[in-house]
Amino acid sequence: MKQGLDLAKRLSNARKIGVLTGAGISAESGVPTFRGSGNTTAVWKGMPFDRVSSAEMIREDLNAVWEWFDYRRGVLATCAPNPAHRILAEWESEFEDFMIVTQNVDGLHSRAGSKNVFEIHGNINRSRCVECEKRFLMEFDTVPHDPVACDDCGGDLRPDVVLFGEMLPIDLFSGASERASGCEIFFVIGTTSLVYPAASLAEIAKRGGAYVVEINLEPTPLTRSCGSSVLGKAGIILPEIDRLFRKEVLSQI
């Protein structure tokens, strides 16, 4: 990998690292994207997934929403963190300031051992009350979901994820943006860089002086503005970068 040695040297001298991850990193763990090929849309019991995953459906048919999300949680129960997730978890202890911002709701970063994760789209293994907003953590392999009602007010529970038609949590995204602006290196891994406002984090980091590194299977709108763009699977590329990084650190001792 041509960029490997340069990245290793940059990492060995960096203190503040940011990472944005998208569906691509989880796809390597077998997590479906639930999008059809081309311009088609995946369906669930005859309903487009972006419809059954919408804020409107929470109001119209919460049971259908839970059927869909319980199905997804059942699929995720068979998936495990891959080498890319694990390397990122290890890096958390290597730098003074290290954060992961993920668009994924699968919780694989946390299961890999990462602690400082901004889950800007929520987590499929959490629910929250539609009345009082109390949150509940569910076991990742418990299907169907449990609990089924709020133990404080008795209200209905919904998946604690950002659905189509909903805004990202402002405080969470603002915190991620502030941290991104102070990064020295910012990785963008497994994302099309088309979904905003998440895609703006790389732009924010670059404006703050960060060296932006993209790892993806194919070029994206971000590619030309990156300091380095590496095409391929994150589960292969990140371990190689890590190997070179640790070799570089040892050479400086």
JSON list of C-alpha atoms in Angstrom, two decimals:
[
{"chain": "A", "resi": 1, "resn": "MET", "atom": "CA", "xyz": [0.00, 0.00, 0.00]},
{"chain": "A", "resi": 2, "resn": "LYS", "atom": "CA", "xyz": [1.72, 3.16, -1.28]},
{"chain": "A", "resi": 3, "resn": "GLN", "atom": "CA", "xyz": [0.22, 5.49, 1.32]},
{"chain": "A", "resi": 4, "resn": "GLY", "atom": "CA", "xyz": [0.94, 3.15, 4.22]},
{"chain": "A", "resi": 5, "resn": "LEU", "atom": "CA", "xyz": [4.34, 4.48, 5.30]},
{"chain": "A", "resi": 6, "resn": "ASP", "atom": "CA", "xyz": [3.25, 8.09, 5.08]},
{"chain": "A", "resi": 7, "resn": "LEU", "atom": "CA", "xyz": [0.12, 7.38, 7.13]},
{"chain": "A", "resi": 8, "resn": "ALA", "atom": "CA", "xyz": [2.17, 5.46, 9.69]},
{"chain": "A", "resi": 9, "resn": "LYS", "atom": "CA", "xyz": [4.50, 8.42, 10.16]},
{"chain": "A", "resi": 10, "resn": "ARG", "atom": "CA", "xyz": [1.60, 10.84, 10.45]},
{"chain": "A", "resi": 11, "resn": "LEU", "atom": "CA", "xyz": [-0.11, 8.62, 13.02]},
{"chain": "A", "resi": 12, "resn": "SER", "atom": "CA", "xyz": [3.06, 8.22, 15.07]},
{"chain": "A", "resi": 13, "resn": "ASN", "atom": "CA", "xyz": [3.28, 12.00, 15.44]},
{"chain": "A", "resi": 14, "resn": "ALA", "atom": "CA", "xyz": [-0.42, 12.70, 15.96]},
{"chain": "A", "resi": 15, "resn": "ARG", "atom": "CA", "xyz": [-2.32, 13.22, 19.18]},
{"chain": "A", "resi": 16, "resn": "LYS", "atom": "CA", "xyz": [-5.89, 13.84, 18.03]},
{"chain": "A", "resi": 17, "resn": "ILE", "atom": "CA", "xyz": [-7.61, 11.40, 15.70]},
{"chain": "A", "resi": 18, "resn": "GLY", "atom": "CA", "xyz": [-11.17, 11.34, 14.39]},
{"chain": "A", "resi": 19, "resn": "VAL", "atom": "CA", "xyz": [-12.99, 8.59, 12.51]},
{"chain": "A", "resi": 20, "resn": "LEU", "atom": "CA", "xyz": [-16.30, 8.59, 10.65]},
{"chain": "A", "resi": 21, "resn": "THR", "atom": "CA", "xyz": [-17.69, 5.18, 9.73]},
{"chain": "A", "resi": 22, "resn": "GLY", "atom": "CA", "xyz": [-20.57, 4.16, 7.50]},
{"chain": "A", "resi": 23, "resn": "ALA", "atom": "CA", "xyz": [-22.33, 1.04, 6.30]},
{"chain": "A", "resi": 24, "resn": "GLY", "atom": "CA", "xyz": [-19.27, -0.27, 4.47]},
{"chain": "A", "resi": 25, "resn": "ILE", "atom": "CA", "xyz": [-17.34, -1.16, 7.61]},
{"chain": "A", "resi": 26, "resn": "SER", "atom": "CA", "xyz": [-20.27, -3.16, 8.96]},
{"chain": "A", "resi": 27, "resn": "ALA", "atom": "CA", "xyz": [-20.98, -4.82, 5.62]},
{"chain": "A", "resi": 28, "resn": "GLU", "atom": "CA", "xyz": [-17.64, -6.60, 6.11]},
{"chain": "A", "resi": 29, "resn": "SER", "atom": "CA", "xyz": [-19.17, -8.19, 9.21]},
{"chain": "A", "resi": 30, "resn": "GLY", "atom": "CA", "xyz": [-22.14, -9.42, 7.20]},
{"chain": "A", "resi": 31, "resn": "VAL", "atom": "CA", "xyz": [-24.51, -6.61, 8.16]},
{"chain": "A", "resi": 32, "resn": "PRO", "atom": "CA", "xyz": [-26.97, -6.04, 5.29]},
{"chain": "A", "resi": 33, "resn": "THR", "atom": "CA", "xyz": [-27.40, -2.50, 4.02]},
{"chain": "A", "resi": 34, "resn": "PHE", "atom": "CA", "xyz": [-31.11, -3.14, 3.39]},
{"chain": "A", "resi": 35, "resn": "ARG", "atom": "CA", "xyz": [-30.89, -1.22, 0.15]},
{"chain": "A", "resi": 36, "resn": "GLY", "atom": "CA", "xyz": [-31.71, -2.85, -3.15]},
{"chain": "A", "resi": 37, "resn": "SER", "atom": "CA", "xyz": [-29.37, -2.89, -6.12]},
{"chain": "A", "resi": 38, "resn": "GLY", "atom": "CA", "xyz": [-29.18, 0.09, -8.45]},
{"chain": "A", "resi": 39, "resn": "ASN", "atom": "CA", "xyz": [-31.95, 2.55, -7.73]},
{"chain": "A", "resi": 40, "resn": "THR", "atom": "CA", "xyz": [-34.29, -0.03, -6.21]},
{"chain": "A", "resi": 41, "resn": "THR", "atom": "CA", "xyz": [-35.37, -0.05, -2.58]},
{"chain": "A", "resi": 42, "resn": "ALA", "atom": "CA", "xyz": [-35.48, -3.10, -0.33]},
{"chain": "A", "resi": 43, "resn": "VAL", "atom": "CA", "xyz": [-38.93, -4.03, 0.94]},
{"chain": "A", "resi": 44, "resn": "TRP", "atom": "CA", "xyz": [-40.27, -5.56, 4.15]},
{"chain": "A", "resi": 45, "resn": "LYS", "atom": "CA", "xyz": [-43.56, -7.42, 3.81]},
{"chain": "A", "resi": 46, "resn": "GLY", "atom": "CA", "xyz": [-44.33, -5.39, 0.70]},
{"chain": "A", "resi": 47, "resn": "MET", "atom": "CA", "xyz": [-43.37, -2.07, 2.30]},
{"chain": "A", "resi": 48, "resn": "PRO", "atom": "CA", "xyz": [-40.23, -0.07, 1.30]},
{"chain": "A", "resi": 49, "resn": "PHE", "atom": "CA", "xyz": [-37.72, -0.14, 4.17]},
{"chain": "A", "resi": 50, "resn": "ASP", "atom": "CA", "xyz": [-37.49, 3.65, 4.23]},
{"chain": "A", "resi": 51, "resn": "ARG", "atom": "CA", "xyz": [-41.24, 3.72, 4.83]},
{"chain": "A", "resi": 52, "resn": "VAL", "atom": "CA", "xyz": [-41.31, 1.16, 7.65]},
{"chain": "A", "resi": 53, "resn": "SER", "atom": "CA", "xyz": [-38.25, 2.93, 9.13]},
{"chain": "A", "resi": 54, "resn": "SER", "atom": "CA", "xyz": [-39.95, 6.33, 9.12]},
{"chain": "A", "resi": 55, "resn": "ALA", "atom": "CA", "xyz": [-41.17, 8.67, 11.83]},
{"chain": "A", "resi": 56, "resn": "GLU", "atom": "CA", "xyz": [-44.59, 8.51, 10.23]},
{"chain": "A", "resi": 57, "resn": "MET", "atom": "CA", "xyz": [-44.80, 4.76, 10.84]},
{"chain": "A", "resi": 58, "resn": "ILE", "atom": "CA", "xyz": [-44.09, 5.24, 14.54]},
{"chain": "A", "resi": 59, "resn": "ARG", "atom": "CA", "xyz": [-47.39, 7.10, 14.71]},
{"chain": "A", "resi": 60, "resn": "GLU", "atom": "CA", "xyz": [-49.30, 4.86, 12.30]},
{"chain": "A", "resi": 61, "resn": "ASP", "atom": "CA", "xyz": [-48.18, 1.33, 13.13]},
{"chain": "A", "resi": 62, "resn": "LEU", "atom": "CA", "xyz": [-45.58, 0.96, 15.89]},
{"chain": "A", "resi": 63, "resn": "ASN", "atom": "CA", "xyz": [-45.98, -2.82, 15.87]},
{"chain": "A", "resi": 64, "resn": "ALA", "atom": "CA", "xyz": [-44.90, -2.99, 12.23]},
{"chain": "A", "resi": 65, "resn": "VAL", "atom": "CA", "xyz": [-41.86, -0.86, 13.05]},
{"chain": "A", "resi": 66, "resn": "TRP", "atom": "CA", "xyz": [-40.88, -3.23, 15.83]},
{"chain": "A", "resi": 67, "resn": "GLU", "atom": "CA", "xyz": [-41.38, -6.29, 13.63]},
{"chain": "A", "resi": 68, "resn": "TRP", "atom": "CA", "xyz": [-38.94, -4.79, 11.15]},
{"chain": "A", "resi": 69, "resn": "PHE", "atom": "CA", "xyz": [-36.39, -3.78, 13.78]},
{"chain": "A", "resi": 70, "resn": "ASP", "atom": "CA", "xyz": [-36.64, -7.10, 15.61]},
{"chain": "A", "resi": 71, "resn": "TYR", "atom": "CA", "xyz": [-35.93, -8.80, 12.30]},
{"chain": "A", "resi": 72, "resn": "ARG", "atom": "CA", "xyz": [-32.87, -6.60, 11.84]},
{"chain": "A", "resi": 73, "resn": "ARG", "atom": "CA", "xyz": [-31.75, -7.26, 15.40]},
{"chain": "A", "resi": 74, "resn": "GLY", "atom": "CA", "xyz": [-32.07, -10.98, 14.75]},
{"chain": "A", "resi": 75, "resn": "VAL", "atom": "CA", "xyz": [-29.80, -10.66, 11.70]},
{"chain": "A", "resi": 76, "resn": "LEU", "atom": "CA", "xyz": [-27.27, -8.63, 13.70]},
{"chain": "A", "resi": 77, "resn": "ALA", "atom": "CA", "xyz": [-27.15, -11.26, 16.43]},
{"chain": "A", "resi": 78, "resn": "THR", "atom": "CA", "xyz": [-25.19, -13.45, 14.01]},
{"chain": "A", "resi": 79, "resn": "CYS", "atom": "CA", "xyz": [-22.72, -10.66, 13.12]},
{"chain": "A", "resi": 80, "resn": "ALA", "atom": "CA", "xyz": [-19.52, -9.85, 14.99]},
{"chain": "A", "resi": 81, "resn": "PRO", "atom": "CA", "xyz": [-16.97, -7.00, 14.91]},
{"chain": "A", "resi": 82, "resn": "ASN", "atom": "CA", "xyz": [-14.39, -7.45, 12.15]},
{"chain": "A", "resi": 83, "resn": "PRO", "atom": "CA", "xyz": [-10.66, -6.55, 12.17]},
{"chain": "A", "resi": 84, "resn": "ALA", "atom": "CA", "xyz": [-11.41, -2.93, 11.25]},
{"chain": "A", "resi": 85, "resn": "HIS", "atom": "CA", "xyz": [-13.66, -2.48, 14.30]},
{"chain": "A", "resi": 86, "resn": "ARG", "atom": "CA", "xyz": [-11.05, -4.11, 16.51]},
{"chain": "A", "resi": 87, "resn": "ILE", "atom": "CA", "xyz": [-8.13, -1.97, 15.25]},
{"chain": "A", "resi": 88, "resn": "LEU", "atom": "CA", "xyz": [-10.14, 1.20, 15.87]},
{"chain": "A", "resi": 89, "resn": "ALA", "atom": "CA", "xyz": [-10.91, -0.01, 19.39]},
{"chain": "A", "resi": 90, "resn": "GLU", "atom": "CA", "xyz": [-7.19, -0.60, 20.01]},
{"chain": "A", "resi": 91, "resn": "TRP", "atom": "CA", "xyz": [-6.28, 2.85, 18.70]},
{"chain": "A", "resi": 92, "resn": "GLU", "atom": "CA", "xyz": [-8.47, 4.48, 21.32]},
{"chain": "A", "resi": 93, "resn": "SER", "atom": "CA", "xyz": [-5.75, 3.87, 23.91]},
{"chain": "A", "resi": 94, "resn": "GLU", "atom": "CA", "xyz": [-2.92, 4.94, 21.59]},
{"chain": "A", "resi": 95, "resn": "PHE", "atom": "CA", "xyz": [-3.81, 8.60, 21.20]},
{"chain": "A", "resi": 96, "resn": "GLU", "atom": "CA", "xyz": [-4.47, 11.51, 23.52]},
{"chain": "A", "resi": 97, "resn": "ASP", "atom": "CA", "xyz": [-7.82, 12.21, 21.86]},
{"chain": "A", "resi": 98, "resn": "PHE", "atom": "CA", "xyz": [-9.56, 9.59, 19.75]},
{"chain": "A", "resi": 99, "resn": "MET", "atom": "CA", "xyz": [-13.20, 9.56, 18.69]},
{"chain": "A", "resi": 100, "resn": "ILE", "atom": "CA", "xyz": [-15.40, 7.50, 16.42]},
{"chain": "A", "resi": 101, "resn": "VAL", "atom": "CA", "xyz": [-18.50, 8.98, 14.83]},
{"chain": "A", "resi": 102, "resn": "THR", "atom": "CA", "xyz": [-20.65, 6.29, 13.26]},
{"chain": "A", "resi": 103, "resn": "GLN", "atom": "CA", "xyz": [-23.68, 6.39, 11.02]},
{"chain": "A", "resi": 104, "resn": "ASN", "atom": "CA", "xyz": [-24.30, 2.74, 11.86]},
{"chain": "A", "resi": 105, "resn": "VAL", "atom": "CA", "xyz": [-26.84, 1.62, 14.44]},
{"chain": "A", "resi": 106, "resn": "ASP", "atom": "CA", "xyz": [-25.52, -1.92, 14.91]},
{"chain": "A", "resi": 107, "resn": "GLY", "atom": "CA", "xyz": [-23.38, -1.30, 18.01]},
{"chain": "A", "resi": 108, "resn": "LEU", "atom": "CA", "xyz": [-20.41, -3.20, 16.57]},
{"chain": "A", "resi": 109, "resn": "HIS", "atom": "CA", "xyz": [-17.90, -0.52, 17.57]},
{"chain": "A", "resi": 110, "resn": "SER", "atom": "CA", "xyz": [-18.90, -0.85, 21.21]},
{"chain": "A", "resi": 111, "resn": "ARG", "atom": "CA", "xyz": [-18.87, -4.63, 21.02]},
{"chain": "A", "resi": 112, "resn": "ALA", "atom": "CA", "xyz": [-15.31, -4.39, 19.66]},
{"chain": "A", "resi": 113, "resn": "GLY", "atom": "CA", "xyz": [-14.32, -2.44, 22.77]},
{"chain": "A", "resi": 114, "resn": "SER", "atom": "CA", "xyz": [-14.57, 1.20, 21.65]},
{"chain": "A", "resi": 115, "resn": "LYS", "atom": "CA", "xyz": [-15.70, 3.52, 24.43]},
{"chain": "A", "resi": 116, "resn": "ASN", "atom": "CA", "xyz": [-15.78, 6.98, 22.85]},
{"chain": "A", "resi": 117, "resn": "VAL", "atom": "CA", "xyz": [-18.37, 6.49, 20.10]},
{"chain": "A", "resi": 118, "resn": "PHE", "atom": "CA", "xyz": [-20.77, 9.13, 18.81]},
{"chain": "A", "resi": 119, "resn": "GLU", "atom": "CA", "xyz": [-23.71, 7.06, 17.53]},
{"chain": "A", "resi": 120, "resn": "ILE", "atom": "CA", "xyz": [-25.32, 9.91, 15.64]},
{"chain": "A", "resi": 121, "resn": "HIS", "atom": "CA", "xyz": [-28.05, 7.70, 14.15]},
{"chain": "A", "resi": 122, "resn": "GLY", "atom": "CA", "xyz": [-28.75, 5.88, 17.41]},
{"chain": "A", "resi": 123, "resn": "ASN", "atom": "CA", "xyz": [-28.41, 2.24, 18.38]},
{"chain": "A", "resi": 124, "resn": "ILE", "atom": "CA", "xyz": [-30.69, -0.60, 17.35]},
{"chain": "A", "resi": 125, "resn": "ASN", "atom": "CA", "xyz": [-30.16, -2.22, 20.74]},
{"chain": "A", "resi": 126, "resn": "ARG", "atom": "CA", "xyz": [-31.70, 0.70, 22.62]},
{"chain": "A", "resi": 127, "resn": "SER", "atom": "CA", "xyz": [-35.34, 1.72, 22.91]},
{"chain": "A", "resi": 128, "resn": "ARG", "atom": "CA", "xyz": [-36.90, 4.86, 24.26]},
{"chain": "A", "resi": 129, "resn": "CYS", "atom": "CA", "xyz": [-40.29, 5.87, 25.57]},
{"chain": "A", "resi": 130, "resn": "VAL", "atom": "CA", "xyz": [-42.43, 7.91, 23.20]},
{"chain": "A", "resi": 131, "resn": "GLU", "atom": "CA", "xyz": [-43.89, 9.76, 26.18]},
{"chain": "A", "resi": 132, "resn": "CYS", "atom": "CA", "xyz": [-41.10, 10.51, 28.69]},
{"chain": "A", "resi": 133, "resn": "GLU", "atom": "CA", "xyz": [-38.02, 9.78, 26.52]},
{"chain": "A", "resi": 134, "resn": "LYS", "atom": "CA", "xyz": [-36.53, 7.33, 29.04]},
{"chain": "A", "resi": 135, "resn": "ARG", "atom": "CA", "xyz": [-34.03, 5.02, 27.34]},
{"chain": "A", "resi": 136, "resn": "PHE", "atom": "CA", "xyz": [-33.62, 1.28, 27.76]},
{"chain": "A", "resi": 137, "resn": "LEU", "atom": "CA", "xyz": [-30.64, -0.85, 26.78]},
{"chain": "A", "resi": 138, "resn": "MET", "atom": "CA", "xyz": [-31.53, -4.22, 25.26]},
{"chain": "A", "resi": 139, "resn": "GLU", "atom": "CA", "xyz": [-29.34, -7.28, 24.92]},
{"chain": "A", "resi": 140, "resn": "PHE", "atom": "CA", "xyz": [-28.11, -7.38, 21.32]},
{"chain": "A", "resi": 141, "resn": "ASP", "atom": "CA", "xyz": [-29.22, -10.99, 20.87]},
{"chain": "A", "resi": 142, "resn": "THR", "atom": "CA", "xyz": [-32.64, -10.69, 22.55]},
{"chain": "A", "resi": 143, "resn": "VAL", "atom": "CA", "xyz": [-35.39, -10.98, 19.96]},
{"chain": "A", "resi": 144, "resn": "PRO", "atom": "CA", "xyz": [-38.15, -9.91, 20.19]},
{"chain": "A", "resi": 145, "resn": "HIS", "atom": "CA", "xyz": [-37.29, -6.69, 22.01]},
{"chain": "A", "resi": 146, "resn": "ASP", "atom": "CA", "xyz": [-37.46, -6.40, 25.76]},
{"chain": "A", "resi": 147, "resn": "PRO", "atom": "CA", "xyz": [-38.76, -4.39, 27.61]},
{"chain": "A", "resi": 148, "resn": "VAL", "atom": "CA", "xyz": [-41.98, -3.65, 25.77]},
{"chain": "A", "resi": 149, "resn": "ALA", "atom": "CA", "xyz": [-43.22, -0.70, 27.87]},
{"chain": "A", "resi": 150, "resn": "CYS", "atom": "CA", "xyz": [-41.73, 2.10, 29.95]},
{"chain": "A", "resi": 151, "resn": "ASP", "atom": "CA", "xyz": [-41.38, 1.17, 33.62]},
{"chain": "A", "resi": 152, "resn": "ASP", "atom": "CA", "xyz": [-41.73, 4.81, 34.65]},
{"chain": "A", "resi": 153, "resn": "CYS", "atom": "CA", "xyz": [-44.80, 6.03, 32.82]},
{"chain": "A", "resi": 154, "resn": "GLY", "atom": "CA", "xyz": [-46.11, 2.94, 31.03]},
{"chain": "A", "resi": 155, "resn": "GLY", "atom": "CA", "xyz": [-45.68, 4.57, 27.64]},
{"chain": "A", "resi": 156, "resn": "ASP", "atom": "CA", "xyz": [-44.94, 2.73, 24.42]},
{"chain": "A", "resi": 157, "resn": "LEU", "atom": "CA", "xyz": [-41.32, 2.15, 23.49]},
{"chain": "A", "resi": 158, "resn": "ARG", "atom": "CA", "xyz": [-39.82, 2.76, 20.08]},
{"chain": "A", "resi": 159, "resn": "PRO", "atom": "CA", "xyz": [-36.38, 1.93, 18.61]},
{"chain": "A", "resi": 160, "resn": "ASP", "atom": "CA", "xyz": [-33.85, 4.55, 19.73]},
{"chain": "A", "resi": 161, "resn": "VAL", "atom": "CA", "xyz": [-32.62, 5.27, 16.22]},
{"chain": "A", "resi": 162, "resn": "VAL", "atom": "CA", "xyz": [-32.95, 8.24, 13.90]},
{"chain": "A", "resi": 163, "resn": "LEU", "atom": "CA", "xyz": [-35.69, 7.34, 11.44]},
{"chain": "A", "resi": 164, "resn": "PHE", "atom": "CA", "xyz": [-36.43, 8.78, 8.02]},
{"chain": "A", "resi": 165, "resn": "GLY", "atom": "CA", "xyz": [-38.05, 12.17, 8.55]},
{"chain": "A", "resi": 166, "resn": "GLU", "atom": "CA", "xyz": [-36.25, 12.82, 11.86]},
{"chain": "A", "resi": 167, "resn": "MET", "atom": "CA", "xyz": [-33.35, 15.12, 12.69]},
{"chain": "A", "resi": 168, "resn": "LEU", "atom": "CA", "xyz": [-30.05, 14.04, 14.22]},
{"chain": "A", "resi": 169, "resn": "PRO", "atom": "CA", "xyz": [-29.68, 14.80, 17.95]},
{"chain": "A", "resi": 170, "resn": "ILE", "atom": "CA", "xyz": [-28.37, 18.37, 17.89]},
{"chain": "A", "resi": 171, "resn": "ASP", "atom": "CA", "xyz": [-26.19, 18.12, 21.00]},
{"chain": "A", "resi": 172, "resn": "LEU", "atom": "CA", "xyz": [-24.58, 14.87, 19.86]},
{"chain": "A", "resi": 173, "resn": "PHE", "atom": "CA", "xyz": [-23.77, 16.14, 16.39]},
{"chain": "A", "resi": 174, "resn": "SER", "atom": "CA", "xyz": [-22.53, 19.48, 17.72]},
{"chain": "A", "resi": 175, "resn": "GLY", "atom": "CA", "xyz": [-20.15, 17.64, 20.05]},
{"chain": "A", "resi": 176, "resn": "ALA", "atom": "CA", "xyz": [-18.87, 15.47, 17.21]},
{"chain": "A", "resi": 177, "resn": "SER", "atom": "CA", "xyz": [-18.40, 18.53, 14.99]},
{"chain": "A", "resi": 178, "resn": "GLU", "atom": "CA", "xyz": [-16.41, 20.35, 17.67]},
{"chain": "A", "resi": 179, "resn": "ARG", "atom": "CA", "xyz": [-14.13, 17.39, 18.18]},
{"chain": "A", "resi": 180, "resn": "ALA", "atom": "CA", "xyz": [-13.70, 16.94, 14.42]},
{"chain": "A", "resi": 181, "resn": "SER", "atom": "CA", "xyz": [-12.55, 20.54, 14.04]},
{"chain": "A", "resi": 182, "resn": "GLY", "atom": "CA", "xyz": [-9.59, 19.85, 16.33]},
{"chain": "A", "resi": 183, "resn": "CYS", "atom": "CA", "xyz": [-8.39, 16.60, 14.74]},
{"chain": "A", "resi": 184, "resn": "GLU", "atom": "CA", "xyz": [-4.97, 16.23, 13.16]},
{"chain": "A", "resi": 185, "resn": "ILE", "atom": "CA", "xyz": [-5.99, 13.16, 11.14]},
{"chain": "A", "resi": 186, "resn": "PHE", "atom": "CA", "xyz": [-9.56, 12.30, 10.19]},
{"chain": "A", "resi": 187, "resn": "PHE", "atom": "CA", "xyz": [-10.48, 8.90, 8.72]},
{"chain": "A", "resi": 188, "resn": "VAL", "atom": "CA", "xyz": [-13.63, 8.41, 6.62]},
{"chain": "A", "resi": 189, "resn": "ILE", "atom": "CA", "xyz": [-14.32, 4.69, 6.40]},
{"chain": "A", "resi": 190, "resn": "GLY", "atom": "CA", "xyz": [-16.95, 2.79, 4.44]},
{"chain": "A", "resi": 191, "resn": "THR", "atom": "CA", "xyz": [-19.29, 5.66, 3.63]},
{"chain": "A", "resi": 192, "resn": "THR", "atom": "CA", "xyz": [-20.52, 7.16, 0.37]},
{"chain": "A", "resi": 193, "resn": "SER", "atom": "CA", "xyz": [-20.01, 10.68, 1.78]},
{"chain": "A", "resi": 194, "resn": "LEU", "atom": "CA", "xyz": [-23.45, 11.55, 0.40]},
{"chain": "A", "resi": 195, "resn": "VAL", "atom": "CA", "xyz": [-25.49, 11.55, 3.60]},
{"chain": "A", "resi": 196, "resn": "TYR", "atom": "CA", "xyz": [-25.54, 14.89, 5.34]},
{"chain": "A", "resi": 197, "resn": "PRO", "atom": "CA", "xyz": [-24.94, 16.26, 7.88]},
{"chain": "A", "resi": 198, "resn": "ALA", "atom": "CA", "xyz": [-22.64, 13.31, 8.72]},
{"chain": "A", "resi": 199, "resn": "ALA", "atom": "CA", "xyz": [-20.62, 13.82, 5.53]},
{"chain": "A", "resi": 200, "resn": "SER", "atom": "CA", "xyz": [-19.87, 17.40, 6.58]},
{"chain": "A", "resi": 201, "resn": "LEU", "atom": "CA", "xyz": [-17.64, 16.16, 9.42]},
{"chain": "A", "resi": 202, "resn": "ALA", "atom": "CA", "xyz": [-14.78, 15.47, 7.01]},
{"chain": "A", "resi": 203, "resn": "GLU", "atom": "CA", "xyz": [-15.14, 18.98, 5.63]},
{"chain": "A", "resi": 204, "resn": "ILE", "atom": "CA", "xyz": [-15.16, 20.42, 9.14]},
{"chain": "A", "resi": 205, "resn": "ALA", "atom": "CA", "xyz": [-12.04, 18.44, 10.04]},
{"chain": "A", "resi": 206, "resn": "LYS", "atom": "CA", "xyz": [-10.24, 19.55, 6.88]},
{"chain": "A", "resi": 207, "resn": "ARG", "atom": "CA", "xyz": [-11.07, 23.20, 7.51]},
{"chain": "A", "resi": 208, "resn": "GLY", "atom": "CA", "xyz": [-9.58, 22.76, 10.97]},
{"chain": "A", "resi": 209, "resn": "GLY", "atom": "CA", "xyz": [-6.32, 21.56, 9.42]},
{"chain": "A", "resi": 210, "resn": "ALA", "atom": "CA", "xyz": [-6.80, 17.78, 9.56]},
{"chain": "A", "resi": 211, "resn": "TYR", "atom": "CA", "xyz": [-5.26, 15.38, 7.08]},
{"chain": "A", "resi": 212, "resn": "VAL", "atom": "CA", "xyz": [-8.27, 13.46, 5.71]},
{"chain": "A", "resi": 213, "resn": "VAL", "atom": "CA", "xyz": [-7.91, 9.76, 4.90]},
{"chain": "A", "resi": 214, "resn": "GLU", "atom": "CA", "xyz": [-10.64, 7.92, 3.01]},
{"chain": "A", "resi": 215, "resn": "ILE", "atom": "CA", "xyz": [-10.95, 4.12, 3.03]},
{"chain": "A", "resi": 216, "resn": "ASN", "atom": "CA", "xyz": [-13.71, 2.83, 0.78]},
{"chain": "A", "resi": 217, "resn": "LEU", "atom": "CA", "xyz": [-14.43, 0.24, -1.87]},
{"chain": "A", "resi": 218, "resn": "GLU", "atom": "CA", "xyz": [-14.91, 2.89, -4.55]},
{"chain": "A", "resi": 219, "resn": "PRO", "atom": "CA", "xyz": [-14.32, 6.61, -5.08]},
{"chain": "A", "resi": 220, "resn": "THR", "atom": "CA", "xyz": [-16.80, 9.05, -3.55]},
{"chain": "A", "resi": 221, "resn": "PRO", "atom": "CA", "xyz": [-17.49, 12.81, -3.86]},
{"chain": "A", "resi": 222, "resn": "LEU", "atom": "CA", "xyz": [-14.94, 13.25, -1.05]},
{"chain": "A", "resi": 223, "resn": "THR", "atom": "CA", "xyz": [-12.09, 11.41, -2.77]},
{"chain": "A", "resi": 224, "resn": "ARG", "atom": "CA", "xyz": [-10.53, 14.31, -4.68]},
{"chain": "A", "resi": 225, "resn": "SER", "atom": "CA", "xyz": [-10.33, 16.51, -1.60]},
{"chain": "A", "resi": 226, "resn": "CYS", "atom": "CA", "xyz": [-8.71, 13.87, 0.62]},
{"chain": "A", "resi": 227, "resn": "GLY", "atom": "CA", "xyz": [-5.07, 13.85, 1.55]},
{"chain": "A", "resi": 228, "resn": "SER", "atom": "CA", "xyz": [-5.10, 10.12, 0.96]},
{"chain": "A", "resi": 229, "resn": "SER", "atom": "CA", "xyz": [-7.69, 7.75, -0.52]},
{"chain": "A", "resi": 230, "resn": "VAL", "atom": "CA", "xyz": [-7.26, 3.99, -0.25]},
{"chain": "A", "resi": 231, "resn": "LEU", "atom": "CA", "xyz": [-9.58, 1.69, -2.18]},
{"chain": "A", "resi": 232, "resn": "GLY", "atom": "CA", "xyz": [-10.38, -1.64, -0.58]},
{"chain": "A", "resi": 233, "resn": "LYS", "atom": "CA", "xyz": [-11.82, -3.33, 2.48]},
{"chain": "A", "resi": 234, "resn": "ALA", "atom": "CA", "xyz": [-11.25, -1.62, 5.80]},
{"chain": "A", "resi": 235, "resn": "GLY", "atom": "CA", "xyz": [-10.78, -5.01, 7.47]},
{"chain": "A", "resi": 236, "resn": "ILE", "atom": "CA", "xyz": [-7.67, -5.52, 5.33]},
{"chain": "A", "resi": 237, "resn": "ILE", "atom": "CA", "xyz": [-6.38, -1.96, 5.05]},
{"chain": "A", "resi": 238, "resn": "LEU", "atom": "CA", "xyz": [-6.61, -0.88, 8.71]},
{"chain": "A", "resi": 239, "resn": "PRO", "atom": "CA", "xyz": [-4.62, -3.84, 10.06]},
{"chain": "A", "resi": 240, "resn": "GLU", "atom": "CA", "xyz": [-1.87, -3.06, 7.53]},
{"chain": "A", "resi": 241, "resn": "ILE", "atom": "CA", "xyz": [-1.83, 0.61, 8.53]},
{"chain": "A", "resi": 242, "resn": "ASP", "atom": "CA", "xyz": [-1.71, -0.47, 12.16]},
{"chain": "A", "resi": 243, "resn": "ARG", "atom": "CA", "xyz": [1.23, -2.80, 11.51]},
{"chain": "A", "resi": 244, "resn": "LEU", "atom": "CA", "xyz": [3.20, 0.00, 9.85]},
{"chain": "A", "resi": 245, "resn": "PHE", "atom": "CA", "xyz": [2.18, 2.48, 12.55]},
{"chain": "A", "resi": 246, "resn": "ARG", "atom": "CA", "xyz": [3.45, 0.25, 15.36]},
{"chain": "A", "resi": 247, "resn": "LYS", "atom": "CA", "xyz": [6.66, -0.43, 13.45]},
{"chain": "A", "resi": 248, "resn": "GLU", "atom": "CA", "xyz": [7.17, 3.32, 13.05]},
{"chain": "A", "resi": 249, "resn": "VAL", "atom": "CA", "xyz": [6.56, 3.92, 16.76]},
{"chain": "A", "resi": 250, "resn": "LEU", "atom": "CA", "xyz": [9.15, 1.29, 17.68]},
{"chain": "A", "resi": 251, "resn": "SER", "atom": "CA", "xyz": [11.69, 2.87, 15.31]},
{"chain": "A", "resi": 252, "resn": "GLN", "atom": "CA", "xyz": [11.38, 6.16, 17.22]},
{"chain": "A", "resi": 253, "resn": "ILE", "atom": "CA", "xyz": [12.18, 4.63, 20.60]}
]
